[in-house]
Coordinates of C-alpha atoms in Angstrom, one line a residue:
Chain A
M1257 CA -16.0 35.1 -16.0
T1258 CA -13.1 37.3 -14.8
F1259 CA -10.5 38.6 -17.3
D1260 CA -8.0 36.0 -16.1
D1261 CA -10.6 33.1 -16.5
Q1262 CA -11.2 34.3 -20.0
I1263 CA -7.5 34.3 -20.8
E1264 CA -7.2 30.8 -19.3
S1265 CA -10.0 29.3 -21.3
R1266 CA -8.7 30.7 -24.5
V1267 CA -5.3 29.5 -23.8
R1268 CA -6.5 26.1 -23.0
A1269 CA -8.5 26.0 -26.2
L1270 CA -5.6 27.1 -28.3
A1271 CA -3.2 24.5 -26.6
E1272 CA -5.7 21.7 -27.5
T1273 CA -5.8 22.8 -31.0
L1274 CA -1.9 22.9 -31.2
V1275 CA -1.7 19.4 -30.0
R1276 CA -4.5 18.0 -32.0
E1277 CA -3.3 19.5 -35.2
G1278 CA 0.4 18.7 -34.6
L1279 CA 1.4 22.4 -34.9
E1280 CA 4.5 23.8 -33.6
A1281 CA 3.1 27.4 -33.0
V1282 CA -0.1 29.2 -33.1
S1283 CA -1.0 33.0 -32.5
V1284 CA -4.3 34.8 -32.4
A1285 CA -5.1 38.4 -31.8
D1286 CA -8.1 40.6 -31.4
G1287 CA -8.5 44.2 -30.3
K1288 CA -7.8 43.4 -26.6
I1289 CA -5.3 40.6 -26.3
E1290 CA -2.8 38.7 -28.3
I1291 CA -1.9 35.2 -27.6
E1292 CA 1.0 33.3 -29.1
L1293 CA 1.8 29.6 -28.1
S1294 CA 4.7 27.6 -29.3
R1295 CA 6.0 24.4 -28.3
S1296 CA 9.3 22.2 -28.7
L1297 CA 8.6 19.1 -30.8
A1298 CA 11.9 17.8 -29.6
H1299 CA 10.6 15.4 -27.1
P1300 CA 11.5 11.9 -28.2
D1301 CA 7.9 10.4 -27.8
E1302 CA 6.5 13.0 -30.0
L1303 CA 9.3 12.7 -32.5
A1304 CA 8.7 8.9 -32.8
D1305 CA 5.0 9.4 -33.6
P1306 CA 4.3 13.0 -34.6
P1307 CA 0.7 13.8 -33.9
G1308 CA -1.6 14.2 -36.9
Q1309 CA 0.7 12.8 -39.4
Q1310 CA 0.1 9.0 -39.0
A1311 CA -2.0 9.0 -42.1
E1312 CA 0.6 10.3 -44.4
A1313 CA 2.1 8.2 -47.0
G1314 CA 5.7 6.9 -47.3
P1315 CA 8.0 6.0 -44.4
G1316 CA 8.2 8.5 -41.6
P1317 CA 11.3 9.5 -39.8
E1318 CA 12.9 6.8 -37.5
Y1319 CA 14.5 8.4 -34.7
D1320 CA 17.3 6.8 -32.7
V1321 CA 17.7 8.7 -29.5
L1322 CA 21.1 8.5 -27.8
T1323 CA 21.0 8.7 -24.0
S1324 CA 23.6 8.8 -21.4
D1325 CA 24.2 5.8 -19.2
V1326 CA 26.5 7.8 -16.7
V1327 CA 26.3 11.0 -14.7
G1328 CA 28.8 13.4 -16.0
R1329 CA 29.4 16.4 -18.1
I1330 CA 29.1 16.4 -21.9
H1331 CA 31.7 17.7 -24.2
F1332 CA 31.3 18.0 -27.9
L1333 CA 34.2 17.0 -30.3
R1334 CA 35.4 19.8 -32.6
P1335 CA 33.8 21.0 -34.7
P1336 CA 30.6 20.3 -32.6
V1337 CA 27.9 18.3 -34.2
T1338 CA 24.8 20.3 -35.2
T1339 CA 21.2 19.7 -36.4
G1340 CA 21.1 18.5 -39.9
A1341 CA 24.7 17.0 -39.9
A1342 CA 25.0 13.7 -41.6
V1343 CA 26.6 11.0 -39.5
D1344 CA 27.7 7.5 -40.4
S1345 CA 27.6 4.5 -38.1
D1346 CA 29.8 4.4 -35.0
R1347 CA 30.8 8.0 -35.2
E1348 CA 31.9 9.7 -31.9
L1349 CA 29.6 12.7 -31.5
A1350 CA 30.6 13.8 -28.0
F1351 CA 31.9 12.3 -24.8
I1352 CA 30.7 12.5 -21.2
E1353 CA 33.4 13.1 -18.7
A1354 CA 32.6 11.2 -15.4
L1355 CA 35.1 10.9 -12.6
G1356 CA 38.0 11.8 -15.0
V1357 CA 36.9 9.1 -17.4
R1358 CA 36.0 9.8 -21.0
N1359 CA 32.8 7.9 -22.0
P1360 CA 32.4 8.4 -25.8
I1361 CA 28.8 8.8 -27.3
R1362 CA 28.6 7.1 -30.7
S1363 CA 26.0 6.9 -33.4
R1364 CA 24.5 3.5 -33.8
G1365 CA 23.9 3.8 -37.5
A1366 CA 24.0 6.3 -40.4
G1367 CA 21.5 9.2 -40.5
R1368 CA 21.1 12.8 -39.9
V1369 CA 21.2 14.6 -36.5
A1370 CA 17.6 15.6 -35.9
V1371 CA 17.9 17.0 -32.4
V1372 CA 20.9 18.1 -30.2
Y1373 CA 19.4 18.1 -26.7
V1374 CA 22.4 19.2 -24.7
E1375 CA 24.8 22.1 -24.7
E1376 CA 28.6 22.0 -24.3
G1377 CA 29.6 21.4 -20.6
Q1378 CA 26.1 20.6 -19.5
A1379 CA 25.5 18.1 -16.6
V1380 CA 23.6 15.1 -17.8
D1381 CA 22.1 12.2 -15.7
Y1382 CA 21.4 8.7 -16.4
G1383 CA 18.9 8.3 -19.2
A1384 CA 19.2 11.9 -20.4
P1385 CA 18.5 12.2 -24.1
L1386 CA 21.7 13.6 -26.0
F1387 CA 21.1 13.4 -29.7
A1388 CA 18.1 12.1 -31.9
I1389 CA 19.4 10.6 -35.2
D1390 CA 17.0 10.4 -38.0
R1391 CA 17.8 7.0 -39.5
S1392 CA 15.6 7.4 -42.4
R1393 CA 17.7 10.2 -43.9
V1394 CA 21.0 8.6 -44.8
Chain B
M748 CA 28.0 24.4 7.7
F749 CA 28.1 22.3 4.6
R750 CA 26.9 24.1 1.3
K751 CA 25.1 21.1 -0.2
V752 CA 24.3 17.6 0.9
L753 CA 23.7 14.6 -1.5
I754 CA 21.2 12.2 -0.3
A755 CA 22.2 8.7 -1.4
N756 CA 18.8 7.1 -0.6
R757 CA 15.1 7.1 -1.5
G758 CA 11.8 6.8 0.2
E759 CA 10.9 8.3 3.7
I760 CA 14.5 8.5 4.9
A761 CA 15.5 10.6 1.9
L762 CA 12.6 13.0 2.9
R763 CA 13.6 12.9 6.5
I764 CA 17.2 14.0 5.5
I765 CA 16.0 16.7 3.0
R766 CA 13.8 18.2 5.8
A767 CA 16.8 18.3 8.2
C768 CA 19.0 20.0 5.6
R769 CA 16.3 22.5 4.8
E770 CA 15.9 23.4 8.4
L771 CA 19.7 23.8 8.6
G772 CA 19.7 26.0 5.5
V773 CA 21.8 23.4 3.6
A774 CA 21.0 22.8 -0.1
T775 CA 20.1 19.2 -1.1
V776 CA 20.7 16.9 -4.1
A777 CA 18.5 13.9 -4.5
I778 CA 19.5 10.9 -6.5
F779 CA 16.8 8.5 -8.0
S780 CA 16.4 5.5 -10.2
E781 CA 14.1 5.5 -13.2
A782 CA 11.6 3.7 -11.1
D783 CA 11.4 6.6 -8.8
R784 CA 11.1 9.5 -11.3
S785 CA 7.9 10.7 -9.6
A786 CA 9.0 10.2 -6.1
L787 CA 8.5 12.7 -3.5
H788 CA 12.2 13.0 -2.6
V789 CA 13.0 13.9 -6.3
R790 CA 10.5 16.9 -6.0
L791 CA 11.4 18.2 -2.6
A792 CA 15.2 18.3 -3.1
D793 CA 16.7 21.4 -4.7
E794 CA 18.4 19.2 -7.4
A795 CA 17.8 15.7 -8.6
F796 CA 19.8 13.3 -10.7
C797 CA 18.9 10.0 -12.0
V798 CA 21.7 7.5 -11.3
G799 CA 20.5 4.4 -13.0
P800 CA 17.6 2.0 -13.8
G801 CA 15.2 0.5 -11.2
P802 CA 17.2 -2.4 -9.8
A803 CA 19.3 -1.0 -6.9
A804 CA 22.6 -2.6 -7.9
R805 CA 22.5 -0.3 -11.0
S806 CA 21.1 2.9 -9.3
Y807 CA 21.2 3.4 -5.4
L808 CA 24.3 1.2 -5.3
N809 CA 25.9 2.6 -8.3
I810 CA 29.0 4.2 -6.6
P811 CA 30.6 5.9 -9.8
N812 CA 27.3 7.6 -10.7
I813 CA 26.6 8.8 -7.2
I814 CA 30.0 10.1 -6.6
S815 CA 30.0 11.8 -10.1
T816 CA 26.7 13.4 -9.1
A817 CA 28.2 14.7 -5.9
L818 CA 31.2 16.1 -7.8
I819 CA 29.1 17.7 -10.6
T820 CA 26.7 19.3 -8.2
G821 CA 29.4 20.6 -5.8
A822 CA 28.0 18.7 -2.9
D823 CA 30.5 18.7 -0.1
A824 CA 28.8 16.1 2.0
L825 CA 26.7 12.9 1.4
H826 CA 24.1 11.3 3.8
P827 CA 23.6 7.6 3.1
G828 CA 20.4 7.2 5.1
Y829 CA 20.0 3.5 6.1
G830 CA 20.4 0.4 3.9
F831 CA 21.9 0.7 0.5
L832 CA 25.5 2.2 0.9
A833 CA 25.0 3.3 4.6
E834 CA 27.4 0.7 6.1
N835 CA 29.7 0.2 3.1
A836 CA 33.2 1.2 4.5
R837 CA 34.7 1.2 0.9
F838 CA 32.0 3.7 -0.2
A839 CA 32.7 5.9 2.8
Q840 CA 36.4 5.8 1.9
I841 CA 35.7 6.8 -1.7
C842 CA 33.7 9.7 -0.6
S843 CA 36.5 10.9 1.6
D844 CA 39.1 10.3 -1.3
H845 CA 36.9 12.6 -3.5
G846 CA 36.7 15.3 -0.7
I847 CA 33.1 14.6 0.1
T848 CA 32.3 14.3 3.8
F849 CA 30.4 10.9 4.5
I850 CA 27.9 11.7 7.1
G851 CA 28.5 8.7 9.4
P852 CA 31.5 7.2 11.3
A853 CA 35.0 6.8 9.9
P854 CA 35.4 4.0 7.2
R855 CA 37.8 2.2 9.7
V856 CA 35.0 2.0 12.3
I857 CA 32.2 1.0 9.8
D858 CA 34.6 -1.8 8.6
Q859 CA 35.4 -3.0 12.1
M860 CA 31.7 -3.1 13.2
G861 CA 30.5 -4.6 10.1
D862 CA 32.6 -7.7 10.5
K863 CA 30.6 -9.5 13.4
A864 CA 33.5 -11.5 14.8
N865 CA 35.7 -8.4 14.8
A866 CA 33.0 -6.2 16.4
K867 CA 32.5 -8.9 19.1
A868 CA 36.1 -9.2 19.9
L869 CA 36.5 -5.4 20.2
M870 CA 33.5 -5.1 22.4
Q871 CA 34.8 -8.0 24.6
S872 CA 38.1 -6.2 25.1
A873 CA 36.1 -3.0 26.1
G874 CA 34.4 -5.1 28.8
V875 CA 31.0 -5.2 26.9
P876 CA 29.0 -8.5 27.7
T877 CA 28.7 -10.6 24.6
I878 CA 27.1 -13.9 23.7
P879 CA 29.3 -16.8 24.6
G880 CA 30.5 -18.3 21.4
S881 CA 33.2 -20.1 19.5
G882 CA 35.6 -19.3 16.6
I883 CA 35.3 -20.9 13.1
L884 CA 34.4 -24.5 13.6
A885 CA 36.2 -26.9 11.2
S886 CA 34.2 -30.0 12.0
P887 CA 31.3 -31.4 13.9
D888 CA 33.7 -32.8 16.5
E889 CA 35.1 -29.3 17.0
A890 CA 31.5 -28.0 17.2
K891 CA 30.7 -30.7 19.9
A892 CA 33.7 -29.6 22.0
A893 CA 32.7 -26.0 21.7
A894 CA 29.1 -26.7 22.7
K895 CA 30.4 -28.4 25.9
T896 CA 32.0 -25.1 27.0
I897 CA 29.3 -22.8 25.8
C898 CA 26.4 -25.1 27.1
Y899 CA 23.4 -26.2 25.2
P900 CA 21.1 -24.8 23.8
V901 CA 23.4 -23.4 21.1
L902 CA 22.9 -21.8 17.7
L903 CA 25.1 -22.6 14.6
K904 CA 25.6 -19.6 12.5
A905 CA 27.2 -19.0 9.1
T906 CA 30.0 -16.3 9.2
A907 CA 28.7 -15.0 6.0
G908 CA 25.1 -15.4 7.1
G909 CA 22.1 -13.2 7.3
G910 CA 18.3 -13.5 7.3
G911 CA 18.4 -16.7 9.2
R912 CA 20.1 -18.7 6.4
G913 CA 22.8 -21.1 7.5
M914 CA 21.5 -20.9 11.0
R915 CA 20.4 -23.9 13.2
A916 CA 19.2 -24.1 16.9
V917 CA 20.6 -27.2 18.5
E918 CA 19.2 -28.5 21.8
S919 CA 21.6 -31.4 22.5
S920 CA 24.7 -33.1 21.3
A921 CA 22.7 -35.8 19.7
D922 CA 21.5 -33.4 17.0
L923 CA 24.7 -31.5 16.5
S924 CA 26.2 -33.5 13.6
S925 CA 23.2 -33.4 11.3
A926 CA 22.6 -29.6 12.1
F927 CA 26.3 -28.9 11.3
A928 CA 26.0 -30.6 7.9
S929 CA 22.7 -28.9 6.9
A930 CA 23.7 -25.4 8.1
Q931 CA 27.0 -25.8 6.2
S932 CA 25.5 -26.7 2.9
E933 CA 22.8 -24.0 3.2
A934 CA 25.5 -21.3 3.9
E935 CA 27.5 -22.7 0.9
A936 CA 24.5 -22.5 -1.2
N937 CA 23.5 -19.0 -0.2
F938 CA 26.9 -17.3 0.4
Q939 CA 29.4 -19.5 -1.4
D940 CA 31.0 -19.6 2.2
G941 CA 30.3 -22.7 4.4
R942 CA 32.2 -21.5 7.4
L943 CA 30.2 -22.0 10.7
Y944 CA 30.6 -20.7 14.3
M945 CA 28.6 -21.3 17.4
E946 CA 26.8 -19.0 19.9
K947 CA 24.8 -19.8 23.0
L948 CA 21.2 -19.7 22.3
I949 CA 19.5 -17.0 24.3
V950 CA 16.1 -18.4 25.1
R951 CA 13.1 -15.9 24.4
P952 CA 15.2 -12.7 24.8
R953 CA 14.0 -9.2 24.3
H954 CA 15.7 -7.0 21.7
I955 CA 16.8 -3.7 23.2
E956 CA 19.1 -1.3 21.6
V957 CA 20.8 1.9 22.7
Q958 CA 21.1 5.1 20.7
I959 CA 24.4 6.9 20.9
L960 CA 25.8 10.1 19.5
A961 CA 29.5 10.9 19.4
D962 CA 31.3 14.0 18.2
T963 CA 34.8 14.2 16.7
R964 CA 36.2 15.3 19.9
G965 CA 35.4 12.0 21.5
E966 CA 32.4 13.0 23.5
V967 CA 29.9 10.2 23.5
V968 CA 26.4 10.3 25.0
H969 CA 23.5 7.9 24.9
L970 CA 19.8 8.8 24.2
G971 CA 18.3 5.9 26.1
E972 CA 17.0 2.5 24.7
R973 CA 14.4 1.3 22.3
D974 CA 12.6 -1.9 22.7
C975 CA 12.4 -3.6 19.3
S976 CA 11.0 -7.0 20.4
I977 CA 8.0 -7.0 18.0
Q978 CA 9.7 -8.5 14.9
K979 CA 8.4 -10.4 12.0
P980 CA 9.5 -14.1 11.8
S981 CA 12.3 -12.9 9.6
H982 CA 13.6 -10.9 12.6
Q983 CA 12.8 -7.6 10.8
K984 CA 11.4 -5.1 13.3
L985 CA 7.7 -4.1 13.1
I986 CA 7.0 -2.1 16.2
E987 CA 9.5 -0.2 18.4
E988 CA 9.0 1.8 21.6
S989 CA 11.0 3.7 24.2
P990 CA 11.5 3.4 27.1
A991 CA 11.5 -0.4 27.1
P992 CA 8.4 -1.3 29.3
G993 CA 9.3 -2.8 32.7
L994 CA 13.0 -2.8 32.2
A995 CA 14.7 -2.6 35.6
P996 CA 16.4 0.9 36.1
E997 CA 19.7 -0.7 37.0
L998 CA 19.6 -2.8 33.8
R999 CA 18.6 0.2 31.7
D1000 CA 21.7 2.1 33.2
E1001 CA 23.9 -0.9 32.5
L1002 CA 22.9 -1.0 28.9
C1003 CA 23.3 2.7 28.4
N1004 CA 26.7 2.9 30.1
V1005 CA 27.9 -0.1 28.2
A1006 CA 26.8 1.6 24.9
V1007 CA 28.7 4.7 25.8
R1008 CA 31.8 2.7 26.7
A1009 CA 31.6 0.8 23.5
G1010 CA 31.3 4.0 21.5
Q1011 CA 34.4 5.3 23.2
A1012 CA 36.3 2.1 22.8
C1013 CA 35.9 2.0 19.0
G1014 CA 36.6 5.7 18.4
Y1015 CA 33.0 6.1 17.1
T1016 CA 31.7 9.2 15.7
N1017 CA 28.2 10.3 14.5
A1018 CA 25.0 8.5 15.4
G1019 CA 25.0 4.8 16.1
T1020 CA 23.1 2.0 17.7
L1021 CA 24.2 -1.0 19.8
E1022 CA 21.8 -3.8 19.8
F1023 CA 21.4 -6.1 22.7
L1024 CA 19.6 -9.3 23.7
V1025 CA 18.1 -9.0 27.1
A1026 CA 17.2 -12.2 29.0
G1027 CA 16.2 -12.0 32.6
D1028 CA 18.9 -9.8 34.2
R1029 CA 21.6 -10.6 31.6
V1030 CA 22.4 -8.5 28.7
Y1031 CA 24.4 -9.5 25.5
F1032 CA 25.9 -7.3 22.9
M1033 CA 24.6 -8.5 19.5
E1034 CA 25.8 -5.9 16.9
M1035 CA 26.4 -2.3 16.2
N1036 CA 24.6 -0.4 13.4
T1037 CA 26.8 2.4 12.3
R1038 CA 24.0 4.4 10.7
I1039 CA 20.7 6.3 11.5
Q1040 CA 18.0 3.7 12.1
V1041 CA 14.5 3.5 10.7
E1042 CA 13.1 3.8 14.3
H1043 CA 15.1 6.8 15.3
P1044 CA 11.9 9.0 15.6
V1045 CA 10.9 7.2 18.7
T1046 CA 14.0 8.4 20.4
E1047 CA 13.7 12.0 19.0
L1048 CA 10.1 12.3 20.3
I1049 CA 11.0 11.6 24.0
Y1050 CA 14.5 13.3 24.0
G1051 CA 13.6 16.3 22.0
V1052 CA 16.7 15.9 19.8
D1053 CA 16.8 15.9 16.0
L1054 CA 19.1 13.0 15.3
V1055 CA 19.6 13.7 11.6
K1056 CA 20.6 17.3 12.2
E1057 CA 22.9 16.1 15.0
Q1058 CA 24.5 13.7 12.4
I1059 CA 25.1 16.5 9.9
R1060 CA 26.4 18.9 12.6
I1061 CA 28.7 16.2 14.0
A1062 CA 30.1 15.3 10.5
F1063 CA 30.8 19.0 9.9
G1064 CA 33.0 18.9 13.0
E1065 CA 30.7 20.6 15.4
P1066 CA 30.9 19.5 19.1
L1067 CA 27.7 18.0 20.6
G1068 CA 25.5 20.9 21.8
F1069 CA 24.7 19.0 25.0
A1070 CA 26.1 16.8 27.7
Q1071 CA 24.8 13.6 29.1
S1072 CA 23.3 15.4 32.1
D1073 CA 21.3 17.5 29.8
L1074 CA 19.5 14.6 28.2
S1075 CA 16.5 13.1 29.8
P1076 CA 13.5 11.3 28.3
H1077 CA 10.0 12.7 28.6
G1078 CA 7.0 10.3 28.2
H1079 CA 6.7 7.3 26.0
A1080 CA 6.8 6.9 22.2
I1081 CA 6.0 4.0 19.9
E1082 CA 6.4 3.4 16.2
C1083 CA 4.5 1.2 13.8
R1084 CA 6.0 0.4 10.4
I1085 CA 3.5 0.3 7.8
N1086 CA 5.0 -1.9 5.0
A1087 CA 3.7 -2.8 1.6
E1088 CA 3.6 -6.5 2.7
D1089 CA 1.1 -9.3 3.0
P1090 CA 1.1 -10.7 6.5
E1091 CA -1.1 -13.5 5.3
R1092 CA 1.7 -14.6 2.9
D1093 CA 4.6 -14.5 5.3
F1094 CA 4.9 -10.7 4.9
A1095 CA 5.8 -11.1 1.1
P1096 CA 6.4 -7.7 -0.3
D1097 CA 3.5 -6.3 -2.4
A1098 CA 4.2 -3.9 -5.3
G1099 CA 1.6 -1.9 -7.2
V1100 CA 0.0 1.4 -7.3
V1101 CA -1.4 3.0 -4.1
T1102 CA -4.8 4.2 -5.1
A1103 CA -5.9 6.0 -1.9
V1104 CA -4.0 7.3 1.1
E1105 CA -5.4 8.8 4.3
L1106 CA -2.8 9.2 7.0
P1107 CA -3.5 9.9 10.7
G1108 CA -2.8 13.1 12.5
G1109 CA -3.8 15.0 15.7
P1110 CA -2.1 15.3 19.1
G1111 CA 1.0 13.3 19.6
I1112 CA 1.1 11.7 16.2
R1113 CA 4.1 11.9 13.7
V1114 CA 4.0 10.2 10.3
D1115 CA 7.2 9.8 8.2
T1116 CA 6.4 8.8 4.8
H1117 CA 6.8 9.2 1.1
L1118 CA 3.3 8.1 0.3
F1119 CA 0.9 9.9 -2.0
A1120 CA -2.2 8.6 -3.8
G1121 CA -1.2 7.4 -7.2
L1122 CA 2.4 6.5 -6.0
S1123 CA 3.6 3.2 -7.9
I1124 CA 5.5 1.1 -5.5
P1125 CA 8.4 -0.4 -7.5
P1126 CA 9.3 -4.1 -6.8
Y1127 CA 13.0 -3.3 -6.2
Y1128 CA 13.3 -1.9 -2.8
D1129 CA 12.4 -2.0 0.8
S1130 CA 8.7 -2.4 1.5
L1131 CA 8.4 0.5 4.1
L1132 CA 5.7 2.9 3.2
A1133 CA 5.2 4.9 6.4
K1134 CA 6.3 5.2 10.0
I1135 CA 3.5 6.1 12.3
V1136 CA 4.8 7.3 15.7
A1137 CA 2.8 8.2 18.7
V1138 CA 4.0 10.0 21.8
G1139 CA 2.3 10.4 25.1
R1140 CA 3.0 11.3 28.7
T1141 CA 2.6 7.6 29.6
R1142 CA 2.9 4.3 27.8
A1143 CA -0.9 3.8 28.0
S1144 CA -1.6 7.3 26.4
A1145 CA 0.9 6.6 23.6
L1146 CA -0.7 3.2 22.9
S1147 CA -4.2 4.7 22.8
R1148 CA -3.0 7.4 20.6
M1149 CA -1.5 4.7 18.3
E1150 CA -4.5 2.7 18.3
R1151 CA -6.5 5.7 17.3
A1152 CA -4.0 6.7 14.6
L1153 CA -4.0 3.2 13.0
A1154 CA -7.7 3.3 12.9
E1155 CA -7.6 6.5 11.0
T1156 CA -5.0 5.1 8.5
R1157 CA -6.3 3.9 5.2
I1158 CA -3.9 2.8 2.4
E1159 CA -5.5 1.1 -0.7
G1160 CA -4.0 -0.6 -3.6
V1161 CA -1.4 -2.7 -1.8
K1162 CA -1.5 -5.0 1.1
T1163 CA -0.1 -3.4 4.3
T1164 CA 0.8 -4.1 7.8
T1165 CA -1.6 -1.7 9.3
A1166 CA -4.1 -4.4 10.5
I1167 CA -1.5 -6.7 12.0
C1168 CA -0.1 -3.8 14.0
R1169 CA -3.6 -3.1 15.3
R1170 CA -4.0 -6.8 16.4
I1171 CA -0.7 -6.5 18.2
L1172 CA -1.8 -3.4 20.0
E1173 CA -5.0 -5.0 21.1
D1174 CA -3.1 -8.0 22.6
A1175 CA -3.1 -8.2 26.3
R1176 CA 0.4 -9.5 26.6
F1177 CA 1.8 -6.6 24.5
Q1178 CA -0.3 -4.1 26.5
E1179 CA 1.3 -5.5 29.7
G1180 CA 4.7 -4.9 28.0
G1181 CA 8.1 -6.7 28.0
V1182 CA 7.2 -9.3 25.4
P1183 CA 10.2 -11.5 23.9
I1184 CA 11.2 -11.3 20.2
D1185 CA 9.2 -14.5 19.3
F1186 CA 6.0 -12.7 20.2
L1187 CA 4.8 -12.9 16.5
D1188 CA 5.0 -16.7 16.5
E1189 CA 3.0 -19.2 14.7
A1190 CA 0.3 -19.2 17.3
F1191 CA -0.2 -15.4 17.1
M1192 CA -0.3 -15.5 13.3
R1193 CA -2.7 -18.3 13.3
E1194 CA -5.0 -16.7 15.7
H1195 CA -5.0 -13.2 14.4
V1196 CA -3.7 -13.0 10.8
L1197 CA -4.1 -16.2 8.7
T1198 CA -7.6 -16.8 7.4
E1199 CA -8.9 -20.2 7.7
A1200 CA -8.2 -22.4 4.8

């Protein structure tokens, strides 16, 4: 086994652990190498059903992911909405400017902003995730 | 040259355009639907934007999202490919209104040629032979009078028609009234427009078309003809070749000269195709396609011209890099369309996952395709999977290469037209050349395709 192969097999084993245990980051070190792996849990599929947590008691988070149905540039209202902010139903969070038209992005129910997927001025296409609202945290 | 071209299409033609752009050093933007997220054109383009869900009306025909993508990415030109928005004059105009060069003719020309009656009148005035016909027929009596001048057999056609709907062949005046009534109601049901006109029925013609290129200075050249007589019963082409086998040289010259004249008459720019019916020594203009065509590789292989690159250069305003006298065909080329269709079920489109793909290669074979093993074919679009093109010094060598290439082809997971193309190539009449457009008639299908019940 070459050095590269050793690293690859160790990284792969760590990555599997990361996913299996539902961890966000893991790091190991010995005298020769140090490996640190981290991942974003922001992907809507993972959010909706976080791995390793199905067995826990009580209601889990209910994410409502708002997506774009136009192609344009996203602009936040001022002050810009951030993670953790409480929103009520039908609140305008941002708008997508497409062909000079302002397409408002509104929350579809009360909750807290769990993820902001986009940055001010970013180009977004059809179906792009914009915000995840945790509806279980009103 | 353009900085960036948006490709408003999918499938093999999107790849074809991306390849031309890459060779020209032009950046590319792909658009895709949610059903095409893993498509090859999405991966090969420099940038890719999803413009809508699977159904074409909400994605590949979604004009606001497509134009917005072009503006956001800074694309200064748009190539429409074929199908979808390729012959939509309003879309071409919208592109121009937003400062995006539409790679195709001017909206005015697309509009003129898109209206069949309009195109025919324009061609007549330019001295292009057209199929004798009538204006709109208000009643069966008017139709009878028209048939007298045109001479039977005649064809009743819906002005809004397409795909053979609202169309009736009439052999004699005895059948005219009932044919008129049924064509009218079919047209009303299908197109909410029951208006009919009449044309002379050209018996067992060949479908021969001429490729032209025209630059913005008014130079028009032709790149010979393509024989597209091998058509499915729905009149969609299946096999195309160039030169047209057995076509008399003087008839070929007439077709090509007429095509150039037609291009000049309508102020054409970019690549276009004039379709003709040829019966005996008579040629009749049918329609003009104001776009790149599926079968363009056949011409490219024998003329050594990259038609898609020429389209882009012309749209940028460059003059044609060659004169008519610089263009001459070398050898013979033939194309087979491999579609995800079931020939046993009237060529019904087949959707599903392609589980295995083995494509042909070797001398004289070109394959234009977006296929890969694992590709899921959505039910929403054209069923074309691959174009296999063979070129040889002679027709015989091109045909034997094609037979060899089809034998090498293996596509599993969906029904395809590979086997029927092989049956056609084996047919003695086809090998002789010059067959008419009804070659794939019921008798052929019964003998070679349909399994015994």
